mmCIF file with all atom_site columns, C-alpha atoms in Angstrom:
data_model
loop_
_atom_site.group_PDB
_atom_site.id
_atom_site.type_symbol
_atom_site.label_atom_id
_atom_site.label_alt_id
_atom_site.label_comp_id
_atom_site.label_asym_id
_atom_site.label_entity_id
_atom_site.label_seq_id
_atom_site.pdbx_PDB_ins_code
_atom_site.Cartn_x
_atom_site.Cartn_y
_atom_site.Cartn_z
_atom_site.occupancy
_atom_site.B_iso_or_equiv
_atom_site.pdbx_formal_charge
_atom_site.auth_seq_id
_atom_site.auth_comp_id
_atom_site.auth_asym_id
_atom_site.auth_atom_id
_atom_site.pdbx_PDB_model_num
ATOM 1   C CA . UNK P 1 1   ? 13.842 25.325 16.141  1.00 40.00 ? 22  UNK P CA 1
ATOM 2   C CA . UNK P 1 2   ? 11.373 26.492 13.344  1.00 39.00 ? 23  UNK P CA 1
ATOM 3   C CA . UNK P 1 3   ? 12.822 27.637 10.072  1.00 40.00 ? 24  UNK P CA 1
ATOM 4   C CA . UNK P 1 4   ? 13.036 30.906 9.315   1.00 39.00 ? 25  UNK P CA 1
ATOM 5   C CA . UNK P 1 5   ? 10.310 32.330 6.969   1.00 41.00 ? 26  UNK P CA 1
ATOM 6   C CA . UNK P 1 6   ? 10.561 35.086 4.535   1.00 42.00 ? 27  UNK P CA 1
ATOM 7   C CA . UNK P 1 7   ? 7.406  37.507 5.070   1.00 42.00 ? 28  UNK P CA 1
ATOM 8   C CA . UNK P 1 8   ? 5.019  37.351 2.492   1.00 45.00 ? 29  UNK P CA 1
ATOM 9   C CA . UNK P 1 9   ? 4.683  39.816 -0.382  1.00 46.00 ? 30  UNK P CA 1
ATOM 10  C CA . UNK P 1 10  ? 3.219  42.652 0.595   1.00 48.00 ? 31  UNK P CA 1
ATOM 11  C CA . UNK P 1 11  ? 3.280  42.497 4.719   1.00 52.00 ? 32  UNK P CA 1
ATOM 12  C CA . UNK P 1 12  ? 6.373  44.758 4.715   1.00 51.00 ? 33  UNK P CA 1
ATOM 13  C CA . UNK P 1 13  ? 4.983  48.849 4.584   1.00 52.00 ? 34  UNK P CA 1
ATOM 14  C CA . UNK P 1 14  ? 8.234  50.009 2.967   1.00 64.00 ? 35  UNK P CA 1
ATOM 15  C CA . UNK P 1 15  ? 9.445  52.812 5.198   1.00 77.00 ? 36  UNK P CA 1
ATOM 16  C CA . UNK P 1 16  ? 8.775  52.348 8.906   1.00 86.00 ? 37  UNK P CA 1
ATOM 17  C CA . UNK P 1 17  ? 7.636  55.378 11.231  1.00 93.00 ? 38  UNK P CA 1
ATOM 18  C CA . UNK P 1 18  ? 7.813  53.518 14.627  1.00 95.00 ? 39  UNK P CA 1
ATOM 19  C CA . UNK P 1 19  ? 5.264  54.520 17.364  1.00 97.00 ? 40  UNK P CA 1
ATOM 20  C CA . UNK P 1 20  ? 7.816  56.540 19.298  1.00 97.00 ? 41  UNK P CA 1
ATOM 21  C CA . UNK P 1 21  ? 8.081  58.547 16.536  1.00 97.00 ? 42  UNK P CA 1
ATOM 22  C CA . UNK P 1 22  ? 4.377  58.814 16.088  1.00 98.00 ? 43  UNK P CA 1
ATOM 23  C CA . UNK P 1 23  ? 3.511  59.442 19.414  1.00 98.00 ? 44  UNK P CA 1
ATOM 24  C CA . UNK P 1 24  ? 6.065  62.047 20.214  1.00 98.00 ? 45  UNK P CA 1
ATOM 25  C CA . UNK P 1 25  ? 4.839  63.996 16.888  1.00 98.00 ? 46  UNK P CA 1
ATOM 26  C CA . UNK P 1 26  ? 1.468  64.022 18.316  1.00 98.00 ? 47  UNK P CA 1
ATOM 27  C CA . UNK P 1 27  ? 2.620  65.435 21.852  1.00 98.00 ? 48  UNK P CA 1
ATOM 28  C CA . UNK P 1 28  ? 4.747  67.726 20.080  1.00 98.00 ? 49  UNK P CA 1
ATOM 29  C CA . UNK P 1 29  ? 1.756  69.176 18.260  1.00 98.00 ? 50  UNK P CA 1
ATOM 30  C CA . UNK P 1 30  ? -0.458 68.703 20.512  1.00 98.00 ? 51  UNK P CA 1
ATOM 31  C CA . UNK P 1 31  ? 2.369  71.323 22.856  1.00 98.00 ? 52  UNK P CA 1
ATOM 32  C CA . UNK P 1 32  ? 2.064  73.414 19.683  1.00 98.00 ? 53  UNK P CA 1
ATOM 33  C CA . UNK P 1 33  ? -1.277 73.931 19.002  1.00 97.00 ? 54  UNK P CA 1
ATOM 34  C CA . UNK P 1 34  ? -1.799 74.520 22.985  1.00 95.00 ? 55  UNK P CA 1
ATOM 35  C CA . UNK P 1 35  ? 0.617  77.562 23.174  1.00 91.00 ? 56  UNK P CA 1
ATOM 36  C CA . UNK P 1 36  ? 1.489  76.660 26.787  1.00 93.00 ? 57  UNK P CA 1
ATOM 37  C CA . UNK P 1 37  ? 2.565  73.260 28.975  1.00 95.00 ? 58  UNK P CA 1
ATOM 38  C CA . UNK P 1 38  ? 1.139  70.204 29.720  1.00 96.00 ? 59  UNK P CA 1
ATOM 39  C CA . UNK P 1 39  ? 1.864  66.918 31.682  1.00 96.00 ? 60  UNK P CA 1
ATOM 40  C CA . UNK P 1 40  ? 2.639  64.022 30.178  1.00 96.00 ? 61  UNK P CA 1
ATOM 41  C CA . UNK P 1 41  ? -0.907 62.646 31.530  1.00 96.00 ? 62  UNK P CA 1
ATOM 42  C CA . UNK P 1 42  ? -2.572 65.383 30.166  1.00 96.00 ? 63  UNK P CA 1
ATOM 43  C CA . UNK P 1 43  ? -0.717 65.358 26.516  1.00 97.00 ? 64  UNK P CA 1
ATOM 44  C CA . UNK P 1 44  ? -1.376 61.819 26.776  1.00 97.00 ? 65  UNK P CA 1
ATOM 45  C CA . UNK P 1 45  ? -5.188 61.688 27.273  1.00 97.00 ? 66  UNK P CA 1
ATOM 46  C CA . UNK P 1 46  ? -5.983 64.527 24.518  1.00 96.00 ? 67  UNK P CA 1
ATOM 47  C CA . UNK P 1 47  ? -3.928 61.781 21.711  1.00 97.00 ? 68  UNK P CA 1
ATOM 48  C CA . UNK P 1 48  ? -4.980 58.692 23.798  1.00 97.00 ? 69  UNK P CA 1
ATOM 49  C CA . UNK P 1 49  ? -1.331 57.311 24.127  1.00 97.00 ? 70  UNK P CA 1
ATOM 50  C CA . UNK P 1 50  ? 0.253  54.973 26.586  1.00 97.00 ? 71  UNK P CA 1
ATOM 51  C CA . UNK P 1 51  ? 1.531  57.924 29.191  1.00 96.00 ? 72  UNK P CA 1
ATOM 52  C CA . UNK P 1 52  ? 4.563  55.774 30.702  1.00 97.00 ? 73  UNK P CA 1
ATOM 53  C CA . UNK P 1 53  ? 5.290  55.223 27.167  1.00 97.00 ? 74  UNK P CA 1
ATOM 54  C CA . UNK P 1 54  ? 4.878  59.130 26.363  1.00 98.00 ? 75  UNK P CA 1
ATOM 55  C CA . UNK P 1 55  ? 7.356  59.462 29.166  1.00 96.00 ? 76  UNK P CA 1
ATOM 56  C CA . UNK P 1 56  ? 10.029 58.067 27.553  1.00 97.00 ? 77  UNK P CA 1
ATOM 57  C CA . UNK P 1 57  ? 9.746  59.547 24.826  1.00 98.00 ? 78  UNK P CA 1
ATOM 58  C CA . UNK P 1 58  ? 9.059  62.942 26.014  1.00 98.00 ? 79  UNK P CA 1
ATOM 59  C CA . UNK P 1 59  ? 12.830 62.469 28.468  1.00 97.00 ? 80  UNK P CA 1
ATOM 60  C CA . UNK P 1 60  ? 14.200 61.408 25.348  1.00 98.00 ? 81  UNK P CA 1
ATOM 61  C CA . UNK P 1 61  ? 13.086 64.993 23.613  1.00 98.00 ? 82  UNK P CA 1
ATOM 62  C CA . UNK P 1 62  ? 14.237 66.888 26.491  1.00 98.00 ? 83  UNK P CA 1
ATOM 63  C CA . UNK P 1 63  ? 17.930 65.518 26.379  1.00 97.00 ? 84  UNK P CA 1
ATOM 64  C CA . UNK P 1 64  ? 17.558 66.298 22.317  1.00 98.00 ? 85  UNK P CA 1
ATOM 65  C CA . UNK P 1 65  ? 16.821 69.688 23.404  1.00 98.00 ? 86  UNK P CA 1
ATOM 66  C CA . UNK P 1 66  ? 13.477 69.819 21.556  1.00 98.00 ? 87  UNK P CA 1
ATOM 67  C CA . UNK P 1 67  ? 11.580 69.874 24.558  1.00 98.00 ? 88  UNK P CA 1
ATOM 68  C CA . UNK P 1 68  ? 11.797 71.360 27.987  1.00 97.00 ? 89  UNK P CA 1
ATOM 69  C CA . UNK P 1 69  ? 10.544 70.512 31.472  1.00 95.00 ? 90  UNK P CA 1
ATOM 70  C CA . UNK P 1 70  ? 9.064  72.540 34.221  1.00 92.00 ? 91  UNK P CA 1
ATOM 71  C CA . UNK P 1 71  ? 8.928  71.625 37.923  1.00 89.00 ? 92  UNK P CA 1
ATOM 72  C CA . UNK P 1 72  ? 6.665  72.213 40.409  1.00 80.00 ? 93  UNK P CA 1
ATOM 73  C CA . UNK P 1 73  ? 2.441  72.171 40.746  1.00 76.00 ? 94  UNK P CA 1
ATOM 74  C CA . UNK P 1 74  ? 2.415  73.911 37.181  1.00 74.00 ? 95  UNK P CA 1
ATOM 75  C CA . UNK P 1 75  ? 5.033  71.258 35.913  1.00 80.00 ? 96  UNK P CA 1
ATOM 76  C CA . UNK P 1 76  ? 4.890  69.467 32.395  1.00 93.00 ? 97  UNK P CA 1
ATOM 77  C CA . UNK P 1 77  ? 6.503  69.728 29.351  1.00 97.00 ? 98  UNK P CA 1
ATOM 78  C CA . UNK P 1 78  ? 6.641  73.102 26.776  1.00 97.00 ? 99  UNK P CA 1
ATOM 79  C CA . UNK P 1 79  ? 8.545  73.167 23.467  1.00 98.00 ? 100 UNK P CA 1
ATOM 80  C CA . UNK P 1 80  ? 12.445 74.229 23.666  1.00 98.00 ? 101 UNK P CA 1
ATOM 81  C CA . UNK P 1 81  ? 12.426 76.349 20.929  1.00 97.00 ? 102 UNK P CA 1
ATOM 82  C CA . UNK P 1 82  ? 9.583  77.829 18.815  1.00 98.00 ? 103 UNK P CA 1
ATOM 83  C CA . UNK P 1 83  ? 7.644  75.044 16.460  1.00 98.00 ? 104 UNK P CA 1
ATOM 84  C CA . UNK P 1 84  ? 8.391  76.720 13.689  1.00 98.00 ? 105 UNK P CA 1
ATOM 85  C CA . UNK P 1 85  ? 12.096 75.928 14.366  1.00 98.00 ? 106 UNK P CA 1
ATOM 86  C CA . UNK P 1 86  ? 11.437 72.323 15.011  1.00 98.00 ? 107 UNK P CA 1
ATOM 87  C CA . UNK P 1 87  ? 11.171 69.959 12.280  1.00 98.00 ? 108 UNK P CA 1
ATOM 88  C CA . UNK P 1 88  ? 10.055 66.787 11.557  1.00 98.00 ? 109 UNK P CA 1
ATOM 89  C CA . UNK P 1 89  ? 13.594 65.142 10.845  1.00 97.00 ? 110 UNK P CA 1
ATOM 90  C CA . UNK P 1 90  ? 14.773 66.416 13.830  1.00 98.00 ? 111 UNK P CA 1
ATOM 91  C CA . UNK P 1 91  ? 12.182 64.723 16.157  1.00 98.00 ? 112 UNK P CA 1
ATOM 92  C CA . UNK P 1 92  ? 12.806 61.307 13.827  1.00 97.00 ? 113 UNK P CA 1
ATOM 93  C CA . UNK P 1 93  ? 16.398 61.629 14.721  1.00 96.00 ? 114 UNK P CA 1
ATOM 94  C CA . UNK P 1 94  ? 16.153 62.360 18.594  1.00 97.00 ? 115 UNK P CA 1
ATOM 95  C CA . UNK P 1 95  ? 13.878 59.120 18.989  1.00 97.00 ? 116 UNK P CA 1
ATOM 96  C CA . UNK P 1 96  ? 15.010 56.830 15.866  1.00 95.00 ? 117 UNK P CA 1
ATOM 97  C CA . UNK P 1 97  ? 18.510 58.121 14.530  1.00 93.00 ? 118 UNK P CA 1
ATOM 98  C CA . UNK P 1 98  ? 19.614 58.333 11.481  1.00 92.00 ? 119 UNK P CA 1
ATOM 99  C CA . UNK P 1 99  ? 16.865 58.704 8.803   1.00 92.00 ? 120 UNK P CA 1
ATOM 100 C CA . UNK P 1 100 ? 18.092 56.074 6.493   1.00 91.00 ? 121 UNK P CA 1
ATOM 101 C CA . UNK P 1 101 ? 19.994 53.250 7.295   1.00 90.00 ? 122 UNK P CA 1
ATOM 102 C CA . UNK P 1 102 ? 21.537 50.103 5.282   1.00 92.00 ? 123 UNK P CA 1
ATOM 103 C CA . UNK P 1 103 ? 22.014 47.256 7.737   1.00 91.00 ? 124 UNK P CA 1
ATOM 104 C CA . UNK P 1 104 ? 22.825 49.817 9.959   1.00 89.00 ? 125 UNK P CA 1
ATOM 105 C CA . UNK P 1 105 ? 25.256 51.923 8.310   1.00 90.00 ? 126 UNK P CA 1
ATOM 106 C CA . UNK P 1 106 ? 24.777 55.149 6.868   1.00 92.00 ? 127 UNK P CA 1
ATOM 107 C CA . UNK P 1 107 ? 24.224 55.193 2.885   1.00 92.00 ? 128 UNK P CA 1
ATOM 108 C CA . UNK P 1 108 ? 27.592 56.373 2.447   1.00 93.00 ? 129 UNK P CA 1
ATOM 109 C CA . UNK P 1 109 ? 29.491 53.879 4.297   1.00 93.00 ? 130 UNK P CA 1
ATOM 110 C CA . UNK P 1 110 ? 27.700 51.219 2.189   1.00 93.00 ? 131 UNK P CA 1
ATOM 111 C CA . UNK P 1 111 ? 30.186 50.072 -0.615  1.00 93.00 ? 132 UNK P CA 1
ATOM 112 C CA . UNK P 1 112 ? 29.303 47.126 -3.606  1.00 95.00 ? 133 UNK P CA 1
ATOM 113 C CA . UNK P 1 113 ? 30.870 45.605 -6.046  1.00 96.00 ? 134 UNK P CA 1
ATOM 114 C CA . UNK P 1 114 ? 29.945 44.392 -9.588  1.00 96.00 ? 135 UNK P CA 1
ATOM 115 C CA . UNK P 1 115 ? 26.327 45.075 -10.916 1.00 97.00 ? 136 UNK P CA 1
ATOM 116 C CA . UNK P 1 116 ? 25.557 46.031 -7.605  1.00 96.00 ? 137 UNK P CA 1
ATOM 117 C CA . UNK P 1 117 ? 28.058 48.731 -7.799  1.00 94.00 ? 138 UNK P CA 1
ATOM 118 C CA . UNK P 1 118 ? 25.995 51.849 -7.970  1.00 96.00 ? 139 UNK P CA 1
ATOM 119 C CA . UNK P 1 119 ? 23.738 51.299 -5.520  1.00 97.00 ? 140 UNK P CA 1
ATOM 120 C CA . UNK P 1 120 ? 25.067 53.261 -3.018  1.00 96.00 ? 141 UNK P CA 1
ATOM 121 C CA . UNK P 1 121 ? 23.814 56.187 -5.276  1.00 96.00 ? 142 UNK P CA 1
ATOM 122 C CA . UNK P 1 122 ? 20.463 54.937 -4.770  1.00 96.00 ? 143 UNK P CA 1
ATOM 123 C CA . UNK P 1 123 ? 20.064 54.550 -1.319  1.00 95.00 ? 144 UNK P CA 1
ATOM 124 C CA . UNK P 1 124 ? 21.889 57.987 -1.125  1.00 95.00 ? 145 UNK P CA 1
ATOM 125 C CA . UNK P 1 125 ? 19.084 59.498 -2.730  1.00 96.00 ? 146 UNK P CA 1
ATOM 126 C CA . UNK P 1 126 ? 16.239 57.996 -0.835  1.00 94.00 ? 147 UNK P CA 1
ATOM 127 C CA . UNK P 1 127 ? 18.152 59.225 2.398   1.00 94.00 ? 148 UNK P CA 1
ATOM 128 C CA . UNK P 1 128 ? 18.471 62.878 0.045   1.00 96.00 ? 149 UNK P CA 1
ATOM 129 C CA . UNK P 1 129 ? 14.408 62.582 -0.961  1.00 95.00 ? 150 UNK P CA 1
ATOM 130 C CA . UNK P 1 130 ? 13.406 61.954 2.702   1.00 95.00 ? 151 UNK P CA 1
ATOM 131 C CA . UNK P 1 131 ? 14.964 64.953 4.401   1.00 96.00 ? 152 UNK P CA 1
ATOM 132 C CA . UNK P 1 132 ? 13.749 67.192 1.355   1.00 96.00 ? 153 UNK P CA 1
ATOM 133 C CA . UNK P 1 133 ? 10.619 66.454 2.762   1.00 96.00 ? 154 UNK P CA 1
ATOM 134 C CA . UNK P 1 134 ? 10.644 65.913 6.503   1.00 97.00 ? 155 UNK P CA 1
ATOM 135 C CA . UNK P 1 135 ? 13.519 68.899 7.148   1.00 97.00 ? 156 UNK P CA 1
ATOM 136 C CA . UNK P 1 136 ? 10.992 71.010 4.951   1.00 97.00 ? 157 UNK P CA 1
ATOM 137 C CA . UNK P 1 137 ? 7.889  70.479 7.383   1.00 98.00 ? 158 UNK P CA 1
ATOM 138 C CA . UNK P 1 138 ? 8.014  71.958 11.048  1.00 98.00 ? 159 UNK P CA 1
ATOM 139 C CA . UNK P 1 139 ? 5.731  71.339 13.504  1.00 98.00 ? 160 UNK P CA 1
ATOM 140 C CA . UNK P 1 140 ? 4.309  75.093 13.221  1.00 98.00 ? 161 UNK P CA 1
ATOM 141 C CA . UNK P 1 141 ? 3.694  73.632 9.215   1.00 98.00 ? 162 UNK P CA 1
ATOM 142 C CA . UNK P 1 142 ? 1.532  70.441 10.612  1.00 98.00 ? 163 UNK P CA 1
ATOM 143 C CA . UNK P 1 143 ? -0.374 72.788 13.356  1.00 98.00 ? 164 UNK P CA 1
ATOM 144 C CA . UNK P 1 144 ? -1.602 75.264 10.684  1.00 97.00 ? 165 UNK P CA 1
ATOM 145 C CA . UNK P 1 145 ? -2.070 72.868 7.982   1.00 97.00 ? 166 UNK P CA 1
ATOM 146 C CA . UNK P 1 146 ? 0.097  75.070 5.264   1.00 97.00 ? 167 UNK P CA 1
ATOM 147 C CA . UNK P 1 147 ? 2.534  72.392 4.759   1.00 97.00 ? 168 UNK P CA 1
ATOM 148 C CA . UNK P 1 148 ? 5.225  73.865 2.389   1.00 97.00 ? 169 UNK P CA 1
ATOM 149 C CA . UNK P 1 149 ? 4.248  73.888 -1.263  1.00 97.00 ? 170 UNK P CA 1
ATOM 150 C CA . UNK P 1 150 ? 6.793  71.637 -2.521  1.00 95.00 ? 171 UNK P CA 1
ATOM 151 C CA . UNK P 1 151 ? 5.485  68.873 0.339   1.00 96.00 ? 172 UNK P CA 1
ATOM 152 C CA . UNK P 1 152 ? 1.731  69.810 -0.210  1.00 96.00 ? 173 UNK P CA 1
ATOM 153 C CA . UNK P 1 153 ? 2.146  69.342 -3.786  1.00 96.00 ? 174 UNK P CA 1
ATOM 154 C CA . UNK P 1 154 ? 3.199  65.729 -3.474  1.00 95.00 ? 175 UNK P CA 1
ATOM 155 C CA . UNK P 1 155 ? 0.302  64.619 -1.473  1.00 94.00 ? 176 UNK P CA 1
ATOM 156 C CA . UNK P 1 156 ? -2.306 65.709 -4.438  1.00 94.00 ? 177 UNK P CA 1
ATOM 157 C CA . UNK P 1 157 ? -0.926 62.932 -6.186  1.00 92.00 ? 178 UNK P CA 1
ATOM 158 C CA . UNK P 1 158 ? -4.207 60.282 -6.163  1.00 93.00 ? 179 UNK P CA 1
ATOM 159 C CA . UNK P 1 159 ? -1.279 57.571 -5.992  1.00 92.00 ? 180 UNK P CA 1
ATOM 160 C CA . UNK P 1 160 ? 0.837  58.894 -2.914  1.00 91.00 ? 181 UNK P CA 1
ATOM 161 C CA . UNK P 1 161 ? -2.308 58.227 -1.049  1.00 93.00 ? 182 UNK P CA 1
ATOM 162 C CA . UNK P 1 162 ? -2.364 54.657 -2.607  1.00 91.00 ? 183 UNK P CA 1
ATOM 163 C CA . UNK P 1 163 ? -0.326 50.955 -1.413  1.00 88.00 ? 184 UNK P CA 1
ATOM 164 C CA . UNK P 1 164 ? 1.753  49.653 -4.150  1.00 83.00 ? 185 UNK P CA 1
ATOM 165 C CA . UNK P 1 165 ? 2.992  45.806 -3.615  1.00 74.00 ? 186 UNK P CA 1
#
């Protein structure tokens, strides 16, 4: 059995969107910006994603309500609600869970002792700074390009567009 190895500096990308999450943004918008249904080929072929994959993820948006299906010849998918009303933070919770996580508790139910102490504080804050920005940004937001200002106005920051090791 090999060792385990630590990862070198600078392989791990901080926080993690997985492709579920990535993919079923881009159907979602893609649902959006089309005003009316699609199949999951369809949706899949106009974002070039892996449709069985797309599947998945698009059942797993329909039990979280965000999605609906339609039956029949004219069958496919349509947004639940909407995009507007539909945020990023809620798609990242239908397909990932929780947005933050400390070895798989929520930042709350973390507890340390000694100089460690207070850093439950901190990890309740990054969970606090991500949904400031992804329960600020609906889908309707991403479509149109007017993110809202207090999002927008982080990304003119030259460094938020810059890897830090």
């Amino acid at each position: 059995m090999e060792p385990h190895r630590a990862a070198p500096v600078g392989d791990n990308p901080g926080m993690h969107i997985s492709a579920k999450v990535d993919y079923g943004m881009r159907a979602l918008l893609t649902l959006a910006a089309r005003g009316e249904p699609a199949t999951t080929d369809s949706l899949a072929g106009e974002q070039h994603l892996p449709a069985k994959f797309l599947g998945t993820i698009l059942n797993d948006l329909r039990r979280a309500e965000i999605v609906a299906s339609i039956r029949g010849a004219e069958g496919g998918y349509r947004l639940a609600r909407p995009a507007a009303e539909i945020r990023v933070a809620d798609v990242m919770r239908a397909l990932d869970g929780p947005l933050a996580e400390v070895r798989g508790l929520r930042p709350e139910a973390t507890s340390y002792e000694g100089a460690a102490e207070r850093l439950q504080d901190v990890w309740v804050a990054v969970r606090a700074s991500l949904r400031e920005v992804l329960e600020a940004v609906s889908l309707d937001d991403v479509v149109s390009g007017k993110l809202p200002p207090s999002v927008a106005k982080l990304t003119e920051d030259p460094a938020a567009w810059s890897s830090r090791r």
